[in-house]
Amino acid sequence: DTEVTQTPKHLVMGMTNKKSLKCEQHMGHRAMYWYKQKAKKPPELMFVYSYEKLSINESVPSRFSPECPNSSLLNLHLHALQPEDSALYLCASSQDQDTLGYGYTFGSGTRLTVV
Amino acid sequence: EDKVVQSPLSLVVHEGDTVTLNCSYEVTNFRSLLWYKQEKKAPTFLFMLTSSGIEKKSGRLSSILDKKELFSILNITATQTGDSAIYLCASNRDDKIIFGKGTRLHILP
């Protein structure tokens, strides 16, 4: 298995809703990432988990809450989002965070719309 | 199935050399081809290409798109050790970005 699987592919949620994005990989990668990407912009790093521990939080608002239950799974819990949070959320994984990360594998993303 | 394929996957050269990185794509509803440089954190945007044959340049970096042959190249001249990174090619379709796996470039001093 050489893929990063993200679910759902599309999500529409209200500002009072609670939802979660899921990311899964079975390549034995020990670093996993959440990116946010707005239209016509490059991906912006949100969180990095290395060996199941949060290693980087790019000053992301607390309405986004990451979780890494095990080495294969990464979640992003969403609560009380704003319409400006609408974006493509990308998950990625790599063998190790500390190297240059040969072979970054990205998921195809979750298109989130906040209404 | 949509795909973006980069080659080579890994490249080691000496400082001062010129390198060419390749990216081919097969994407439905193609909108643009993107190049990013990624070191330890977020990818850094380099170029967005939408039209064939028009070279984009930024310092020692340049890129061109061939929409007929469905490929793009990224050239780096007079390489420096600071150019060591992963270079990501991605294709923007109407609802998602499809990334290639990247080319890991290492510049030896």
PDB file of C-alpha atoms in Angstrom:
ATOM      1  CA  ASP A   1       0.000   0.000   0.000  1.00  0.00           C
ATOM      2  CA  THR A   2       1.655   3.242  -1.144  1.00  0.00           C
ATOM      3  CA  GLU A   3      -1.189   5.662  -0.565  1.00  0.00           C
ATOM      4  CA  VAL A   4      -2.365   8.210   1.920  1.00  0.00           C
ATOM      5  CA  THR A   5      -6.119   7.953   2.189  1.00  0.00           C
ATOM      6  CA  GLN A   6      -8.186  10.913   3.282  1.00  0.00           C
ATOM      7  CA  THR A   7     -11.860  10.818   4.132  1.00  0.00           C
ATOM      8  CA  PRO A   8     -14.254  12.321   3.457  1.00  0.00           C
ATOM      9  CA  LYS A   9     -13.380  13.782   0.055  1.00  0.00           C
ATOM     10  CA  HIS A  10     -15.915  16.557   0.484  1.00  0.00           C
ATOM     11  CA  LEU A  11     -17.478  18.011   3.641  1.00  0.00           C
ATOM     12  CA  VAL A  12     -20.000  20.774   4.159  1.00  0.00           C
ATOM     13  CA  MET A  13     -20.516  21.853   7.748  1.00  0.00           C
ATOM     14  CA  GLY A  14     -22.235  24.596   9.674  1.00  0.00           C
ATOM     15  CA  MET A  15     -20.404  26.910  12.009  1.00  0.00           C
ATOM     16  CA  THR A  16     -21.831  25.151  15.053  1.00  0.00           C
ATOM     17  CA  ASN A  17     -21.041  21.642  13.875  1.00  0.00           C
ATOM     18  CA  LYS A  18     -18.327  19.283  15.070  1.00  0.00           C
ATOM     19  CA  LYS A  19     -16.712  17.115  12.443  1.00  0.00           C
ATOM     20  CA  SER A  20     -13.489  15.210  11.909  1.00  0.00           C
ATOM     21  CA  LEU A  21     -11.167  14.657   8.978  1.00  0.00           C
ATOM     22  CA  LYS A  22      -9.349  11.359   8.774  1.00  0.00           C
ATOM     23  CA  CYS A  23      -6.020  10.454   7.229  1.00  0.00           C
ATOM     24  CA  GLU A  24      -4.553   6.953   7.040  1.00  0.00           C
ATOM     25  CA  GLN A  25      -1.351   5.447   5.688  1.00  0.00           C
ATOM     26  CA  HIS A  26       0.150   1.977   5.906  1.00  0.00           C
ATOM     27  CA  MET A  27       3.631   2.664   4.560  1.00  0.00           C
ATOM     28  CA  GLY A  28       5.327   2.691   7.951  1.00  0.00           C
ATOM     29  CA  HIS A  29       5.886   6.428   7.682  1.00  0.00           C
ATOM     30  CA  ARG A  30       6.548   8.034  11.048  1.00  0.00           C
ATOM     31  CA  ALA A  31       5.855  11.667  10.152  1.00  0.00           C
ATOM     32  CA  MET A  32       2.389  12.892   9.216  1.00  0.00           C
ATOM     33  CA  TYR A  33       1.260  16.364   8.262  1.00  0.00           C
ATOM     34  CA  TRP A  34      -1.856  18.463   7.908  1.00  0.00           C
ATOM     35  CA  TYR A  35      -1.846  21.239   5.336  1.00  0.00           C
ATOM     36  CA  LYS A  36      -4.491  23.795   4.518  1.00  0.00           C
ATOM     37  CA  GLN A  37      -4.701  25.097   1.007  1.00  0.00           C
ATOM     38  CA  LYS A  38      -6.804  27.996  -0.191  1.00  0.00           C
ATOM     39  CA  ALA A  39      -7.572  28.476  -3.861  1.00  0.00           C
ATOM     40  CA  LYS A  40      -4.556  29.426  -5.977  1.00  0.00           C
ATOM     41  CA  LYS A  41      -2.279  29.366  -2.953  1.00  0.00           C
ATOM     42  CA  PRO A  42       0.373  26.850  -1.995  1.00  0.00           C
ATOM     43  CA  PRO A  43      -0.384  24.490   0.843  1.00  0.00           C
ATOM     44  CA  GLU A  44       0.153  25.956   4.304  1.00  0.00           C
ATOM     45  CA  LEU A  45       1.465  23.702   7.003  1.00  0.00           C
ATOM     46  CA  MET A  46      -0.810  23.323  10.026  1.00  0.00           C
ATOM     47  CA  PHE A  47       0.533  20.442  12.128  1.00  0.00           C
ATOM     48  CA  VAL A  48       3.289  17.880  12.070  1.00  0.00           C
ATOM     49  CA  TYR A  49       3.282  14.637  14.010  1.00  0.00           C
ATOM     50  CA  SER A  50       6.498  12.742  14.379  1.00  0.00           C
ATOM     51  CA  TYR A  51       6.413   9.298  15.976  1.00  0.00           C
ATOM     52  CA  GLU A  52       2.835   9.974  17.091  1.00  0.00           C
ATOM     53  CA  LYS A  53       3.791  13.123  18.951  1.00  0.00           C
ATOM     54  CA  LEU A  54       2.855  16.622  17.922  1.00  0.00           C
ATOM     55  CA  SER A  55       6.087  18.288  16.871  1.00  0.00           C
ATOM     56  CA  ILE A  56       4.924  21.390  15.032  1.00  0.00           C
ATOM     57  CA  ASN A  57       1.829  23.520  15.508  1.00  0.00           C
ATOM     58  CA  GLU A  58       1.940  26.485  13.166  1.00  0.00           C
ATOM     59  CA  SER A  59      -0.085  28.714  15.501  1.00  0.00           C
ATOM     60  CA  VAL A  60      -3.292  27.144  14.296  1.00  0.00           C
ATOM     61  CA  PRO A  61      -6.507  28.314  16.006  1.00  0.00           C
ATOM     62  CA  SER A  62      -7.836  25.958  18.664  1.00  0.00           C
ATOM     63  CA  ARG A  63     -10.966  25.272  16.653  1.00  0.00           C
ATOM     64  CA  PHE A  64      -8.695  22.830  14.778  1.00  0.00           C
ATOM     65  CA  SER A  65      -7.584  19.967  16.986  1.00  0.00           C
ATOM     66  CA  PRO A  66      -5.256  17.263  15.652  1.00  0.00           C
ATOM     67  CA  GLU A  67      -5.004  13.756  17.003  1.00  0.00           C
ATOM     68  CA  CYS A  68      -2.695  10.877  16.188  1.00  0.00           C
ATOM     69  CA  PRO A  69      -4.198   7.722  17.737  1.00  0.00           C
ATOM     70  CA  ASN A  70      -1.535   5.472  16.232  1.00  0.00           C
ATOM     71  CA  SER A  71       1.276   5.508  13.722  1.00  0.00           C
ATOM     72  CA  SER A  72      -1.053   4.940  10.781  1.00  0.00           C
ATOM     73  CA  LEU A  73      -3.845   7.348  11.564  1.00  0.00           C
ATOM     74  CA  LEU A  74      -4.115  11.105  11.795  1.00  0.00           C
ATOM     75  CA  ASN A  75      -7.320  12.980  12.579  1.00  0.00           C
ATOM     76  CA  LEU A  76      -8.234  16.630  12.453  1.00  0.00           C
ATOM     77  CA  HIS A  77     -11.167  17.540  14.669  1.00  0.00           C
ATOM     78  CA  LEU A  78     -13.130  20.609  13.663  1.00  0.00           C
ATOM     79  CA  HIS A  79     -15.363  22.684  15.893  1.00  0.00           C
ATOM     80  CA  ALA A  80     -16.941  26.118  15.544  1.00  0.00           C
ATOM     81  CA  LEU A  81     -15.269  26.831  12.235  1.00  0.00           C
ATOM     82  CA  GLN A  82     -15.654  30.042  10.290  1.00  0.00           C
ATOM     83  CA  PRO A  83     -16.479  30.424   6.601  1.00  0.00           C
ATOM     84  CA  GLU A  84     -12.899  31.548   5.968  1.00  0.00           C
ATOM     85  CA  ASP A  85     -11.763  28.090   7.060  1.00  0.00           C
ATOM     86  CA  SER A  86     -13.220  26.712   3.852  1.00  0.00           C
ATOM     87  CA  ALA A  87     -10.294  25.202   1.976  1.00  0.00           C
ATOM     88  CA  LEU A  88      -8.686  22.017   0.778  1.00  0.00           C
ATOM     89  CA  TYR A  89      -7.141  20.123   3.696  1.00  0.00           C
ATOM     90  CA  LEU A  90      -4.231  17.953   2.689  1.00  0.00           C
ATOM     91  CA  CYS A  91      -2.667  15.194   4.690  1.00  0.00           C
ATOM     92  CA  ALA A  92       0.800  13.948   3.901  1.00  0.00           C
ATOM     93  CA  SER A  93       3.267  11.465   5.301  1.00  0.00           C
ATOM     94  CA  SER A  94       6.969  10.824   5.048  1.00  0.00           C
ATOM     95  CA  GLN A  95       9.376   8.276   6.438  1.00  0.00           C
ATOM     96  CA  ASP A  96      10.858  10.656   8.935  1.00  0.00           C
ATOM     97  CA  GLN A  97      10.411  14.341   9.711  1.00  0.00           C
ATOM     98  CA  ASP A  98      14.073  15.028  10.373  1.00  0.00           C
ATOM     99  CA  THR A  99      15.431  14.077   6.996  1.00  0.00           C
ATOM    100  CA  LEU A 100      14.594  15.993   3.867  1.00  0.00           C
ATOM    101  CA  GLY A 101      11.792  13.476   3.635  1.00  0.00           C
ATOM    102  CA  TYR A 102      12.393  11.606   0.452  1.00  0.00           C
ATOM    103  CA  GLY A 103       9.110  10.431  -0.974  1.00  0.00           C
ATOM    104  CA  TYR A 104       6.531  12.686   0.569  1.00  0.00           C
ATOM    105  CA  THR A 105       3.172  11.120  -0.068  1.00  0.00           C
ATOM    106  CA  PHE A 106       0.124  13.338  -0.080  1.00  0.00           C
ATOM    107  CA  GLY A 107      -3.502  12.368   0.143  1.00  0.00           C
ATOM    108  CA  SER A 108      -5.934  13.763  -2.367  1.00  0.00           C
ATOM    109  CA  GLY A 109      -7.438  16.082   0.192  1.00  0.00           C
ATOM    110  CA  THR A 110     -10.745  16.920   1.831  1.00  0.00           C
ATOM    111  CA  ARG A 111     -12.597  19.846   0.300  1.00  0.00           C
ATOM    112  CA  LEU A 112     -14.190  21.592   3.288  1.00  0.00           C
ATOM    113  CA  THR A 113     -16.942  24.170   2.982  1.00  0.00           C
ATOM    114  CA  VAL A 114     -18.135  26.011   6.085  1.00  0.00           C
ATOM    115  CA  VAL A 115     -21.560  27.572   5.755  1.00  0.00           C
TER     116      VAL A 115
ATOM    117  CA  GLU B   1      -6.619   7.795 -13.057  1.00  0.00           C
ATOM    118  CA  ASP B   2      -5.065  11.208 -12.621  1.00  0.00           C
ATOM    119  CA  LYS B   3      -1.353  11.172 -11.920  1.00  0.00           C
ATOM    120  CA  VAL B   4       1.704  13.364 -11.710  1.00  0.00           C
ATOM    121  CA  VAL B   5       5.049  11.663 -12.190  1.00  0.00           C
ATOM    122  CA  GLN B   6       8.360  13.283 -11.373  1.00  0.00           C
ATOM    123  CA  SER B   7      11.826  12.202 -12.371  1.00  0.00           C
ATOM    124  CA  PRO B   8      14.392  11.632 -11.196  1.00  0.00           C
ATOM    125  CA  LEU B   9      13.250  10.819  -7.678  1.00  0.00           C
ATOM    126  CA  SER B  10      16.674  11.645  -6.327  1.00  0.00           C
ATOM    127  CA  LEU B  11      19.575  13.671  -7.676  1.00  0.00           C
ATOM    128  CA  VAL B  12      22.998  14.552  -6.287  1.00  0.00           C
ATOM    129  CA  VAL B  13      25.137  17.156  -8.023  1.00  0.00           C
ATOM    130  CA  HIS B  14      27.999  19.476  -7.215  1.00  0.00           C
ATOM    131  CA  GLU B  15      27.626  23.145  -6.474  1.00  0.00           C
ATOM    132  CA  GLY B  16      27.648  25.154  -9.670  1.00  0.00           C
ATOM    133  CA  ASP B  17      26.069  22.439 -11.790  1.00  0.00           C
ATOM    134  CA  THR B  18      22.843  22.943 -13.718  1.00  0.00           C
ATOM    135  CA  VAL B  19      19.962  20.558 -13.055  1.00  0.00           C
ATOM    136  CA  THR B  20      16.738  19.800 -14.873  1.00  0.00           C
ATOM    137  CA  LEU B  21      13.820  18.281 -13.039  1.00  0.00           C
ATOM    138  CA  ASN B  22      11.011  16.644 -14.958  1.00  0.00           C
ATOM    139  CA  CYS B  23       7.283  16.395 -14.369  1.00  0.00           C
ATOM    140  CA  SER B  24       4.702  14.625 -16.503  1.00  0.00           C
ATOM    141  CA  TYR B  25       1.017  14.691 -15.795  1.00  0.00           C
ATOM    142  CA  GLU B  26      -2.236  13.089 -16.795  1.00  0.00           C
ATOM    143  CA  VAL B  27      -5.025  15.040 -15.199  1.00  0.00           C
ATOM    144  CA  THR B  28      -8.632  15.558 -16.185  1.00  0.00           C
ATOM    145  CA  ASN B  29      -9.894  19.141 -16.144  1.00  0.00           C
ATOM    146  CA  PHE B  30      -6.326  20.390 -15.933  1.00  0.00           C
ATOM    147  CA  ARG B  31      -6.026  23.988 -14.744  1.00  0.00           C
ATOM    148  CA  SER B  32      -2.389  24.609 -13.888  1.00  0.00           C
ATOM    149  CA  LEU B  33       0.947  23.024 -13.126  1.00  0.00           C
ATOM    150  CA  LEU B  34       2.650  24.016  -9.887  1.00  0.00           C
ATOM    151  CA  TRP B  35       6.219  23.712  -8.658  1.00  0.00           C
ATOM    152  CA  TYR B  36       7.116  23.878  -4.989  1.00  0.00           C
ATOM    153  CA  LYS B  37      10.348  23.678  -3.055  1.00  0.00           C
ATOM    154  CA  GLN B  38      10.070  21.868   0.205  1.00  0.00           C
ATOM    155  CA  GLU B  39      12.650  21.736   2.914  1.00  0.00           C
ATOM    156  CA  LYS B  40      11.645  20.703   6.416  1.00  0.00           C
ATOM    157  CA  LYS B  41       8.296  22.369   6.613  1.00  0.00           C
ATOM    158  CA  ALA B  42       5.719  23.740   4.258  1.00  0.00           C
ATOM    159  CA  PRO B  43       6.342  23.628   0.541  1.00  0.00           C
ATOM    160  CA  THR B  44       7.410  26.983  -0.830  1.00  0.00           C
ATOM    161  CA  PHE B  45       5.611  28.026  -3.955  1.00  0.00           C
ATOM    162  CA  LEU B  46       7.900  28.488  -6.959  1.00  0.00           C
ATOM    163  CA  PHE B  47       5.866  28.701 -10.150  1.00  0.00           C
ATOM    164  CA  MET B  48       2.381  28.317 -11.491  1.00  0.00           C
ATOM    165  CA  LEU B  49       2.181  27.478 -15.192  1.00  0.00           C
ATOM    166  CA  THR B  50      -0.961  27.567 -17.241  1.00  0.00           C
ATOM    167  CA  SER B  51       0.175  28.276 -20.801  1.00  0.00           C
ATOM    168  CA  SER B  52       2.426  26.231 -23.047  1.00  0.00           C
ATOM    169  CA  GLY B  53       5.785  27.525 -24.141  1.00  0.00           C
ATOM    170  CA  ILE B  54       6.002  30.506 -21.833  1.00  0.00           C
ATOM    171  CA  GLU B  55       9.041  30.293 -19.618  1.00  0.00           C
ATOM    172  CA  LYS B  56       8.754  31.575 -16.092  1.00  0.00           C
ATOM    173  CA  LYS B  57      11.915  32.700 -14.355  1.00  0.00           C
ATOM    174  CA  SER B  58      12.896  33.599 -10.859  1.00  0.00           C
ATOM    175  CA  GLY B  59      16.590  34.168 -10.367  1.00  0.00           C
ATOM    176  CA  ARG B  60      18.425  30.951 -11.162  1.00  0.00           C
ATOM    177  CA  LEU B  61      15.202  28.977 -11.448  1.00  0.00           C
ATOM    178  CA  SER B  62      13.090  28.680 -14.546  1.00  0.00           C
ATOM    179  CA  SER B  63      10.235  26.481 -15.661  1.00  0.00           C
ATOM    180  CA  ILE B  64       8.235  25.784 -18.784  1.00  0.00           C
ATOM    181  CA  LEU B  65       5.091  23.846 -19.589  1.00  0.00           C
ATOM    182  CA  ASP B  66       4.246  21.770 -22.650  1.00  0.00           C
ATOM    183  CA  LYS B  67       0.509  21.138 -22.633  1.00  0.00           C
ATOM    184  CA  LYS B  68       0.654  19.086 -25.805  1.00  0.00           C
ATOM    185  CA  GLU B  69       3.140  16.613 -24.437  1.00  0.00           C
ATOM    186  CA  LEU B  70       1.819  16.990 -20.875  1.00  0.00           C
ATOM    187  CA  PHE B  71       5.067  17.767 -19.139  1.00  0.00           C
ATOM    188  CA  SER B  72       6.977  20.484 -17.407  1.00  0.00           C
ATOM    189  CA  ILE B  73      10.613  21.011 -16.495  1.00  0.00           C
ATOM    190  CA  LEU B  74      12.235  22.965 -13.732  1.00  0.00           C
ATOM    191  CA  ASN B  75      15.763  24.196 -14.369  1.00  0.00           C
ATOM    192  CA  ILE B  76      18.164  25.393 -11.737  1.00  0.00           C
ATOM    193  CA  THR B  77      21.423  26.933 -12.931  1.00  0.00           C
ATOM    194  CA  ALA B  78      24.579  27.535 -10.911  1.00  0.00           C
ATOM    195  CA  THR B  79      23.237  25.413  -8.075  1.00  0.00           C
ATOM    196  CA  GLN B  80      24.042  26.272  -4.473  1.00  0.00           C
ATOM    197  CA  THR B  81      23.912  24.178  -1.314  1.00  0.00           C
ATOM    198  CA  GLY B  82      20.802  26.104  -0.299  1.00  0.00           C
ATOM    199  CA  ASP B  83      19.007  24.595  -3.260  1.00  0.00           C
ATOM    200  CA  SER B  84      19.068  21.216  -1.523  1.00  0.00           C
ATOM    201  CA  ALA B  85      15.433  20.314  -0.977  1.00  0.00           C
ATOM    202  CA  ILE B  86      12.565  18.298  -2.332  1.00  0.00           C
ATOM    203  CA  TYR B  87      11.007  19.841  -5.423  1.00  0.00           C
ATOM    204  CA  LEU B  88       7.338  19.066  -5.728  1.00  0.00           C
ATOM    205  CA  CYS B  89       5.384  19.213  -8.929  1.00  0.00           C
ATOM    206  CA  ALA B  90       1.623  19.327  -8.665  1.00  0.00           C
ATOM    207  CA  SER B  91      -1.273  19.599 -11.018  1.00  0.00           C
ATOM    208  CA  ASN B  92      -4.282  21.676 -10.146  1.00  0.00           C
ATOM    209  CA  ARG B  93      -7.558  20.339 -11.499  1.00  0.00           C
ATOM    210  CA  ASP B  94     -10.943  21.692 -10.758  1.00  0.00           C
ATOM    211  CA  ASP B  95     -11.411  20.212  -7.326  1.00  0.00           C
ATOM    212  CA  LYS B  96      -8.057  19.102  -6.014  1.00  0.00           C
ATOM    213  CA  ILE B  97      -4.332  19.281  -6.326  1.00  0.00           C
ATOM    214  CA  ILE B  98      -2.483  16.191  -7.345  1.00  0.00           C
ATOM    215  CA  PHE B  99       1.117  16.118  -6.258  1.00  0.00           C
ATOM    216  CA  GLY B 100       3.987  14.107  -7.611  1.00  0.00           C
ATOM    217  CA  LYS B 101       6.224  12.334  -5.134  1.00  0.00           C
ATOM    218  CA  GLY B 102       8.934  14.905  -5.496  1.00  0.00           C
ATOM    219  CA  THR B 103      12.564  15.036  -6.584  1.00  0.00           C
ATOM    220  CA  ARG B 104      15.049  15.046  -3.743  1.00  0.00           C
ATOM    221  CA  LEU B 105      17.913  17.285  -4.801  1.00  0.00           C
ATOM    222  CA  HIS B 106      21.153  17.317  -2.850  1.00  0.00           C
ATOM    223  CA  ILE B 107      23.872  19.803  -3.730  1.00  0.00           C
ATOM    224  CA  LEU B 108      27.387  18.875  -2.669  1.00  0.00           C
ATOM    225  CA  PRO B 109      29.709  21.751  -1.747  1.00  0.00           C
TER     226      PRO B 109
END
